PDB file of C-alpha atoms in Angstrom:
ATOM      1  CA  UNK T   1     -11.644 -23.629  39.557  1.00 85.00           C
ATOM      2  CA  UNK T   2      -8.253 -24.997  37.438  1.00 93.00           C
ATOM      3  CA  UNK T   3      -5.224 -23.203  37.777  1.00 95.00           C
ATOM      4  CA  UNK T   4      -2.199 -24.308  35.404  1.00 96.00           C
ATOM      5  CA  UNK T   5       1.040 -23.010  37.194  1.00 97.00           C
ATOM      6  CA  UNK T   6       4.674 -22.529  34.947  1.00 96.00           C
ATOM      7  CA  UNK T   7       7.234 -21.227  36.664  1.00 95.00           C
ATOM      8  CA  UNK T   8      10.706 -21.734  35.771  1.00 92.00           C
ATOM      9  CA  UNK T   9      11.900 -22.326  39.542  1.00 93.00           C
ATOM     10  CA  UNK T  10      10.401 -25.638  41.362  1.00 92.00           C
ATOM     11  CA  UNK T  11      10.423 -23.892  44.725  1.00 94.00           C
ATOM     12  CA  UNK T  12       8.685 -20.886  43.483  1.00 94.00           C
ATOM     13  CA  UNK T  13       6.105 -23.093  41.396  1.00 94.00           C
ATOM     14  CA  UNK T  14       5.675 -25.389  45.052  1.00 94.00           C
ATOM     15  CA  UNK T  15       4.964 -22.166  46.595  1.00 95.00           C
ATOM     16  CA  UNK T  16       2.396 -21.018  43.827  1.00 96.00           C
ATOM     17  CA  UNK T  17       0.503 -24.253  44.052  1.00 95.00           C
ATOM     18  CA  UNK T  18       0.307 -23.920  48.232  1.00 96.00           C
ATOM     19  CA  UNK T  19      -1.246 -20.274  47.609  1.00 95.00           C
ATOM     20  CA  UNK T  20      -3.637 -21.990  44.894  1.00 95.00           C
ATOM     21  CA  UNK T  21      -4.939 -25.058  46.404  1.00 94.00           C
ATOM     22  CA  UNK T  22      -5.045 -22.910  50.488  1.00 92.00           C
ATOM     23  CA  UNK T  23      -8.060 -21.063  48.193  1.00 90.00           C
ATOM     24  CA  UNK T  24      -9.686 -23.777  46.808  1.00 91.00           C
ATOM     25  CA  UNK T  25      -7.815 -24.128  43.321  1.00 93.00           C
ATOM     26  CA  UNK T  26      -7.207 -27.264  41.628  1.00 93.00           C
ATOM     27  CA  UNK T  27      -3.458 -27.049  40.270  1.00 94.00           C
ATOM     28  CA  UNK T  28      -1.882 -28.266  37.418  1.00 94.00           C
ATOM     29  CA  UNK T  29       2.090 -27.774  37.571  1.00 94.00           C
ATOM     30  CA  UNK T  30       4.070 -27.915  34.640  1.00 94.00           C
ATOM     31  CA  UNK T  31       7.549 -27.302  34.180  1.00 89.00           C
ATOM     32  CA  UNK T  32       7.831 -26.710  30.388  1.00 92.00           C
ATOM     33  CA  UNK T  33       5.902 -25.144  27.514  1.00 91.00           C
ATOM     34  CA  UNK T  34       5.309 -28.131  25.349  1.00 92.00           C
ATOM     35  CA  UNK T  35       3.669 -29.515  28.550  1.00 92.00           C
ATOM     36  CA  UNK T  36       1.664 -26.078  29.356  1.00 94.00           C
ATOM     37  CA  UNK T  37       0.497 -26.135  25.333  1.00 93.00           C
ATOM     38  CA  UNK T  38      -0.723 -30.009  25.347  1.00 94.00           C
ATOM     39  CA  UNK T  39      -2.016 -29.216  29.472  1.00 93.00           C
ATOM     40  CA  UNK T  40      -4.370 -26.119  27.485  1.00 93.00           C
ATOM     41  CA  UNK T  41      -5.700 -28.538  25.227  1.00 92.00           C
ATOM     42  CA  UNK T  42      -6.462 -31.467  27.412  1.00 93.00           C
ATOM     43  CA  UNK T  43      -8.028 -28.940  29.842  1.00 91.00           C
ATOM     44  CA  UNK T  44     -10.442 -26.604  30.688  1.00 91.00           C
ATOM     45  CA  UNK T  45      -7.931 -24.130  32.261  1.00 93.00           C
ATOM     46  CA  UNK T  46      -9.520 -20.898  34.782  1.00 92.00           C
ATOM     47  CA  UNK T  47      -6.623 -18.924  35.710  1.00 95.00           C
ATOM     48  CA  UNK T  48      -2.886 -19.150  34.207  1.00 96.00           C
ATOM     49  CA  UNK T  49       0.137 -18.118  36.346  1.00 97.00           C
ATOM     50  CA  UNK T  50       3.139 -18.288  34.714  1.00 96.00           C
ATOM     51  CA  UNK T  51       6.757 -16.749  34.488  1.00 94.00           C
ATOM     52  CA  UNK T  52       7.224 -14.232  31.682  1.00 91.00           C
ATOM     53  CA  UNK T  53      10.586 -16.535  30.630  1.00 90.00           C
ATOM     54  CA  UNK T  54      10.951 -19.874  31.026  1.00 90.00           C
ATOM     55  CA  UNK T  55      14.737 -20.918  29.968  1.00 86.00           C
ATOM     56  CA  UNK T  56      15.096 -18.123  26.788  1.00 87.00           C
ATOM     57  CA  UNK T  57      11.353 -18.434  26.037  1.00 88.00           C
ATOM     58  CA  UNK T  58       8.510 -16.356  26.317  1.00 90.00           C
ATOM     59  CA  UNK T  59       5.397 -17.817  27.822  1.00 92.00           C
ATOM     60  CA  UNK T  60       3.109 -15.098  25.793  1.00 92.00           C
ATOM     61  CA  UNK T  61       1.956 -17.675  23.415  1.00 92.00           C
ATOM     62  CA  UNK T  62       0.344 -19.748  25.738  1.00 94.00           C
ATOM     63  CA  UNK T  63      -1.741 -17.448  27.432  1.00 94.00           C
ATOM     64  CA  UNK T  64      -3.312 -17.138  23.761  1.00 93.00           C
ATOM     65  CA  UNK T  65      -3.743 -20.192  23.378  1.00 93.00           C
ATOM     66  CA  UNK T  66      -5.911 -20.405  26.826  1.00 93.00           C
ATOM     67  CA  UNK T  67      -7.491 -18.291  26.104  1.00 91.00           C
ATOM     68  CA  UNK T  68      -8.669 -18.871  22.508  1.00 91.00           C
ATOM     69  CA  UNK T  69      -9.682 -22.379  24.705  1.00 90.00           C
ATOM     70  CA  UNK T  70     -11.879 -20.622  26.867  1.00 90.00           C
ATOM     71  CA  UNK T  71     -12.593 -16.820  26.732  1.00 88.00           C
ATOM     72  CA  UNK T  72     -12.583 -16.574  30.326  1.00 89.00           C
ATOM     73  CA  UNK T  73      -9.647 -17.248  31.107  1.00 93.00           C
ATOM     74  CA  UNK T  74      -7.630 -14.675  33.283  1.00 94.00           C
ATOM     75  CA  UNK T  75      -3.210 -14.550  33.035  1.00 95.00           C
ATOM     76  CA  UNK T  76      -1.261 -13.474  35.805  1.00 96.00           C
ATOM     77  CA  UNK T  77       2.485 -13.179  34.977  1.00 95.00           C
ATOM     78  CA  UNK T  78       5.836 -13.455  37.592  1.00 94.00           C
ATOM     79  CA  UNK T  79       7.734 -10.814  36.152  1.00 91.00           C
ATOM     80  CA  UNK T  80      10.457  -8.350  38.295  1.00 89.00           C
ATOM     81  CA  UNK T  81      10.882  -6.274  34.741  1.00 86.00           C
ATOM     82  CA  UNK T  82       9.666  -2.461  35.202  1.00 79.00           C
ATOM     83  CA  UNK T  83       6.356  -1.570  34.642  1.00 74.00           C
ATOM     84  CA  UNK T  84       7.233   0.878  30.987  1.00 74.00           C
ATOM     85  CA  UNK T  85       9.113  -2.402  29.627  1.00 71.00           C
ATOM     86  CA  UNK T  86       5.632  -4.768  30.407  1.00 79.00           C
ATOM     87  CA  UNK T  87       2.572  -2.010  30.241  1.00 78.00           C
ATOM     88  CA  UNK T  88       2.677  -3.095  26.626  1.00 84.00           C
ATOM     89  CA  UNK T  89       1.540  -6.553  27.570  1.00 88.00           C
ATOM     90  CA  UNK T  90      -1.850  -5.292  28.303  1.00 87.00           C
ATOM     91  CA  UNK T  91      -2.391  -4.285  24.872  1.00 84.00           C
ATOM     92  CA  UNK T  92      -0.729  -7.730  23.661  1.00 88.00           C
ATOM     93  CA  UNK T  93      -2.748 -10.398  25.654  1.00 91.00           C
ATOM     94  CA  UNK T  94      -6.608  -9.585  26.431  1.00 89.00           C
ATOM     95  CA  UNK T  95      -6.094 -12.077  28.990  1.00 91.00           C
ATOM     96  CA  UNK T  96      -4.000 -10.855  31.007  1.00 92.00           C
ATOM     97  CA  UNK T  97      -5.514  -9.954  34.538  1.00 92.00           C
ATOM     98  CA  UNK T  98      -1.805  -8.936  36.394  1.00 92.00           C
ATOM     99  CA  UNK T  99       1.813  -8.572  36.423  1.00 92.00           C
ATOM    100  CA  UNK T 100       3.239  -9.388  39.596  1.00 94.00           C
ATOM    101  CA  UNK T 101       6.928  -9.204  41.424  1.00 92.00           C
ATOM    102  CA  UNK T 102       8.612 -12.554  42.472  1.00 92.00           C
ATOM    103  CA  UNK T 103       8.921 -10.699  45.967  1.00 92.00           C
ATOM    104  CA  UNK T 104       5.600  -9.734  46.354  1.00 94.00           C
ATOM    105  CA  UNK T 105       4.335 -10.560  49.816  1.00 94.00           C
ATOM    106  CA  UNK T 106       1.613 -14.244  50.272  1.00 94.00           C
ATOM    107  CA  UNK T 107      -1.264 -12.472  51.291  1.00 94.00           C
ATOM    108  CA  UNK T 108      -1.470 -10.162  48.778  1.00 95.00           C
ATOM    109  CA  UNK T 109      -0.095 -12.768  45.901  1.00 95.00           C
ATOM    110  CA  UNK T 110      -3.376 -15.030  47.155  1.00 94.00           C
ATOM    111  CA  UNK T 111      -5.786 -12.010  47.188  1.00 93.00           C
ATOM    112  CA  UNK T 112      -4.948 -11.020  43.614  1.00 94.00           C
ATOM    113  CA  UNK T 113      -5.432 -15.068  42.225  1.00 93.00           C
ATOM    114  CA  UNK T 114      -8.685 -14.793  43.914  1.00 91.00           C
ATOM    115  CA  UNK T 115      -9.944 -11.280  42.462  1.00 90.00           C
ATOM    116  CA  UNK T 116      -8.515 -12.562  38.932  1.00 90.00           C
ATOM    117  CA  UNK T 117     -11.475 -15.575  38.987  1.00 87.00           C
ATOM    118  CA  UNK T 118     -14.188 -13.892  40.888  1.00 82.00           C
ATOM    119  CA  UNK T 119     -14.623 -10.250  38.722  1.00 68.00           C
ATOM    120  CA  UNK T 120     -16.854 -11.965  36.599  1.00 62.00           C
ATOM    121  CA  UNK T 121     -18.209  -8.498  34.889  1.00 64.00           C
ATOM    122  CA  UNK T 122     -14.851  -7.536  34.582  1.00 65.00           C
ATOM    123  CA  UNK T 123     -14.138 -10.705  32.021  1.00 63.00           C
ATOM    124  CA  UNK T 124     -17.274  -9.974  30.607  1.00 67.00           C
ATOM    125  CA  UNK T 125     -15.996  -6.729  29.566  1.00 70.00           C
ATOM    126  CA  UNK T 126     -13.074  -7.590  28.475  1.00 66.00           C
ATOM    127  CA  UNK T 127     -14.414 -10.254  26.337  1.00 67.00           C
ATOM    128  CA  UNK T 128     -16.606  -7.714  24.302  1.00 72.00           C
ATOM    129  CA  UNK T 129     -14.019  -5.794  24.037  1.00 70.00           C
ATOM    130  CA  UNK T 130     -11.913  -8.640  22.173  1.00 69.00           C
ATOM    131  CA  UNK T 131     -15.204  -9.449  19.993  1.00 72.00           C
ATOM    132  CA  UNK T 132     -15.250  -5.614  19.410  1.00 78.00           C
ATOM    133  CA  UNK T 133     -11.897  -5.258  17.838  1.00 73.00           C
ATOM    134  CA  UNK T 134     -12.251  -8.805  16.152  1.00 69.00           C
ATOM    135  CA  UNK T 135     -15.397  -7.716  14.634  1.00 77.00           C
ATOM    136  CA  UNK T 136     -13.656  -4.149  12.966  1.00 78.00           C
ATOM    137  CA  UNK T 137     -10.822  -6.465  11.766  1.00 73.00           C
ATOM    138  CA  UNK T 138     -12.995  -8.220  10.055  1.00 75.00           C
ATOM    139  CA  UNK T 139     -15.013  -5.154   9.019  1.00 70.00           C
ATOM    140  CA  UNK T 140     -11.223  -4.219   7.221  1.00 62.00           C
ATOM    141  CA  UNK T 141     -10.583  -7.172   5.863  1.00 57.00           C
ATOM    142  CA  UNK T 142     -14.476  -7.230   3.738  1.00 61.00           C
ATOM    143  CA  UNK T 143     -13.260  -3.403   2.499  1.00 59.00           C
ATOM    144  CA  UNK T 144     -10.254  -4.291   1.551  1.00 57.00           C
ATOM    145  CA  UNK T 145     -11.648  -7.428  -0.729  1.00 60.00           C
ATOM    146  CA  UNK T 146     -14.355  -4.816  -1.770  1.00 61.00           C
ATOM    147  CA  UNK T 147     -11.414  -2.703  -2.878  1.00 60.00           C
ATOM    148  CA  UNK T 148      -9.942  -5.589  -4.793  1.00 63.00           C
ATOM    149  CA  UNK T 149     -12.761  -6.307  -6.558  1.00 63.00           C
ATOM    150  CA  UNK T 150     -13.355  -2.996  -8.157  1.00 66.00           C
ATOM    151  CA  UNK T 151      -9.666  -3.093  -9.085  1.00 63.00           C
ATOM    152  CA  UNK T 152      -9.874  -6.306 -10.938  1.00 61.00           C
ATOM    153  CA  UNK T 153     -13.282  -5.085 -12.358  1.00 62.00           C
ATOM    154  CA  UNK T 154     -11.843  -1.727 -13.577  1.00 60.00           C
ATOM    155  CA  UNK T 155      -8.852  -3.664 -15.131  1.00 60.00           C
ATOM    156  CA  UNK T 156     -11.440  -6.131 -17.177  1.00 59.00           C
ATOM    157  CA  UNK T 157     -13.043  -2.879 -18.407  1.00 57.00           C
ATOM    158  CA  UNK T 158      -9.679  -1.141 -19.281  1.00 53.00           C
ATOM    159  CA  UNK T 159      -8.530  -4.355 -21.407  1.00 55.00           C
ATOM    160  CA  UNK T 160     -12.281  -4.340 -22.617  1.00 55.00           C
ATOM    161  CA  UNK T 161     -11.958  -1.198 -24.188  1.00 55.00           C
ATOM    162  CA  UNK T 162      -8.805  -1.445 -25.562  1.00 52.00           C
ATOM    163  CA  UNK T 163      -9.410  -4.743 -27.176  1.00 53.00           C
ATOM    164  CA  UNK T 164     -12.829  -2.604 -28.466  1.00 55.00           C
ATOM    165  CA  UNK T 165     -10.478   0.201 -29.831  1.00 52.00           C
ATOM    166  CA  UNK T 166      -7.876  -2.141 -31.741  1.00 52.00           C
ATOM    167  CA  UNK T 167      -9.769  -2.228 -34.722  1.00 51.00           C
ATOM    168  CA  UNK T 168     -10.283   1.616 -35.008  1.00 51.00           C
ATOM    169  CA  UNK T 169      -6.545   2.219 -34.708  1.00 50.00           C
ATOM    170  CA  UNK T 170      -5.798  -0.427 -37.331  1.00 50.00           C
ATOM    171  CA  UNK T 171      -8.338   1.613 -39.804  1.00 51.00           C
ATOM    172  CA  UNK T 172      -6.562   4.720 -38.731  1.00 49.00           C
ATOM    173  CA  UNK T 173      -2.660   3.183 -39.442  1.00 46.00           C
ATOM    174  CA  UNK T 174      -4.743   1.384 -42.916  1.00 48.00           C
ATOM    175  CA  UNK T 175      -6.305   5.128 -43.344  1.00 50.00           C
ATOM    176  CA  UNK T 176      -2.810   6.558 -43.035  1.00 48.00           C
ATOM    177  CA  UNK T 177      -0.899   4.140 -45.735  1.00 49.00           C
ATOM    178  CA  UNK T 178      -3.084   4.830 -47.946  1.00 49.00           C
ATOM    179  CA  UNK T 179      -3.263   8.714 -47.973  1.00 46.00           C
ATOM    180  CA  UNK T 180       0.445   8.275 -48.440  1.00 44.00           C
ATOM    181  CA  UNK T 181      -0.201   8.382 -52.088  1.00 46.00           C
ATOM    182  CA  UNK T 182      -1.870  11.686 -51.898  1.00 47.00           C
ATOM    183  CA  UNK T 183       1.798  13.660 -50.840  1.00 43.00           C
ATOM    184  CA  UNK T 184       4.229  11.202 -53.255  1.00 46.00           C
ATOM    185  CA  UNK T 185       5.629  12.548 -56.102  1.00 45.00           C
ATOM    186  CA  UNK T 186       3.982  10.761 -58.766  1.00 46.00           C
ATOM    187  CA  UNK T 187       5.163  13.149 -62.035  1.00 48.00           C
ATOM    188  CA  UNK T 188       6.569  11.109 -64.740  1.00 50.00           C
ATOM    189  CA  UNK T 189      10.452  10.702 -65.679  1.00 48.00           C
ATOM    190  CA  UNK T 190      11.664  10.787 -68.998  1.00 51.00           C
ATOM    191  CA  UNK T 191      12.840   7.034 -70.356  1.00 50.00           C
ATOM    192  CA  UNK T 192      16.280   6.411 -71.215  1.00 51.00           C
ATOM    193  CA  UNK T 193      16.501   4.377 -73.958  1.00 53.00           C
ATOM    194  CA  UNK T 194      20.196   2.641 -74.599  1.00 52.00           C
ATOM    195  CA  UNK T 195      21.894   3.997 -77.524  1.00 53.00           C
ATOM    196  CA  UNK T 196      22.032   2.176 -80.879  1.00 56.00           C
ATOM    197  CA  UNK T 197      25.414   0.308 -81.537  1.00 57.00           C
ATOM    198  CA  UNK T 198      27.486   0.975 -84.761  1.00 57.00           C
ATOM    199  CA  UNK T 199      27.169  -1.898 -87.504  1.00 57.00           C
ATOM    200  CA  UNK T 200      29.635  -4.611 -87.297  1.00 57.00           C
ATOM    201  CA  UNK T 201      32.757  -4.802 -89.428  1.00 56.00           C
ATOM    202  CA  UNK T 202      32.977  -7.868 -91.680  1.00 55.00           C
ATOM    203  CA  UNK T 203      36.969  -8.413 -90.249  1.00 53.00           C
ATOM    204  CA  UNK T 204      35.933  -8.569 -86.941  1.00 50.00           C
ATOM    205  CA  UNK T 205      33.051 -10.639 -87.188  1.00 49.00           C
ATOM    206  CA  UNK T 206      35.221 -13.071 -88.902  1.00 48.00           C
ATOM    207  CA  UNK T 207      37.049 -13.860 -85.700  1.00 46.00           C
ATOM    208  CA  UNK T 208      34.142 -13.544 -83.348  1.00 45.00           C
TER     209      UNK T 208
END
């Protein structure tokens, strides 16, 4: 079995791999997250004990990524935070098998590594749980495109329909221009015709 140990304290990481390898674990240290990301790659990693923090970052991410690696993976996490602040981890990484104190006593730290790798069923289970909820994700994601496409088809068949009724309101505007003649006032005026001028007088014309 390979056990990949991060812990942000040397002496508590020394201590981790003594507990590891006194139970027949093969240890990898590392002693930063790009190492513990390329480490998860290059490897086929068993059981993951890390610290929640390491410097200001969370180690969350990598037990993802081990576990995306290899299904069976279990996460134990070094955390002295109070159990209402981490319960929510649970829920956040199917991986993860434990949260224990910094303080907690040898014995007990060693028994828990040990039950983390050897409840096969219990990884089972929790593996077809995680294809479960993958699987109804995926369920919502196909009704949602569903959804989508009977929007887009009901929008082809609104613009169908109004490109089909264009014409018909043209003939009804057409229809209506040309009843206008049916209300105008068509009656005829009288014609003004411009009055006749007098005859010119010889005296004027003479200096027109």
């Amino acid at each position: 079995m390979k056990a990949m140990i991060l812990r942000a304290d040397a002496a508590d990481a020394v201590q981790t791999a003594h507990i590891l390898a006194s139970n027949g674990f093969q240890t990898l240290c590392v002693t930063s997250r790009d190492l513990a990301q390329a480490m998860i790659h290059a490897e086929m990693i068993d059981l993951m004990v890390m610290d929640q923090r390491v410097g200001t970052q969370l180690t969350h991410t990598l037990a993802l990524s081990a576990e995306r690696r290899n299904p069976y993976v279990s996460t134990i996490i070094m955390t002295d935070e109070g159990r209402e602040v981490m319960d929510d981890l649970y829920g956040l990484i199917p991986s993860l098998y434990a949260l224990i104190g910094t303080q907690t006593e040898t014995a007990l730290v060693s028994q828990i590594f040990l039950s983390a790798v050897a409840n096969a069923a219990e990884v089972a289970r929790r593996i077809d749980r995680q294809l479960a909820a993958d699987a109804a994700d995926m369920g919502e994601g196909e009704e949602d495109l569903d959804l989508i496409a009977q929007d887009d088809a009901a929008c082809w068949g609104a613009e169908d329909d109004a490109a089909s009724a264009a014409p018909a309101a043209h003939d009804s505007v057409a229809d209506g221009r040309r009843s206008w003649g049916d209300y105008a006032d068509v009656r005829p005026h009288p014609v003004l015709n411009a009055p006749a001028m007098p005859p010119r007088d010889g005296a004027i014309k003479a200096f027109a």
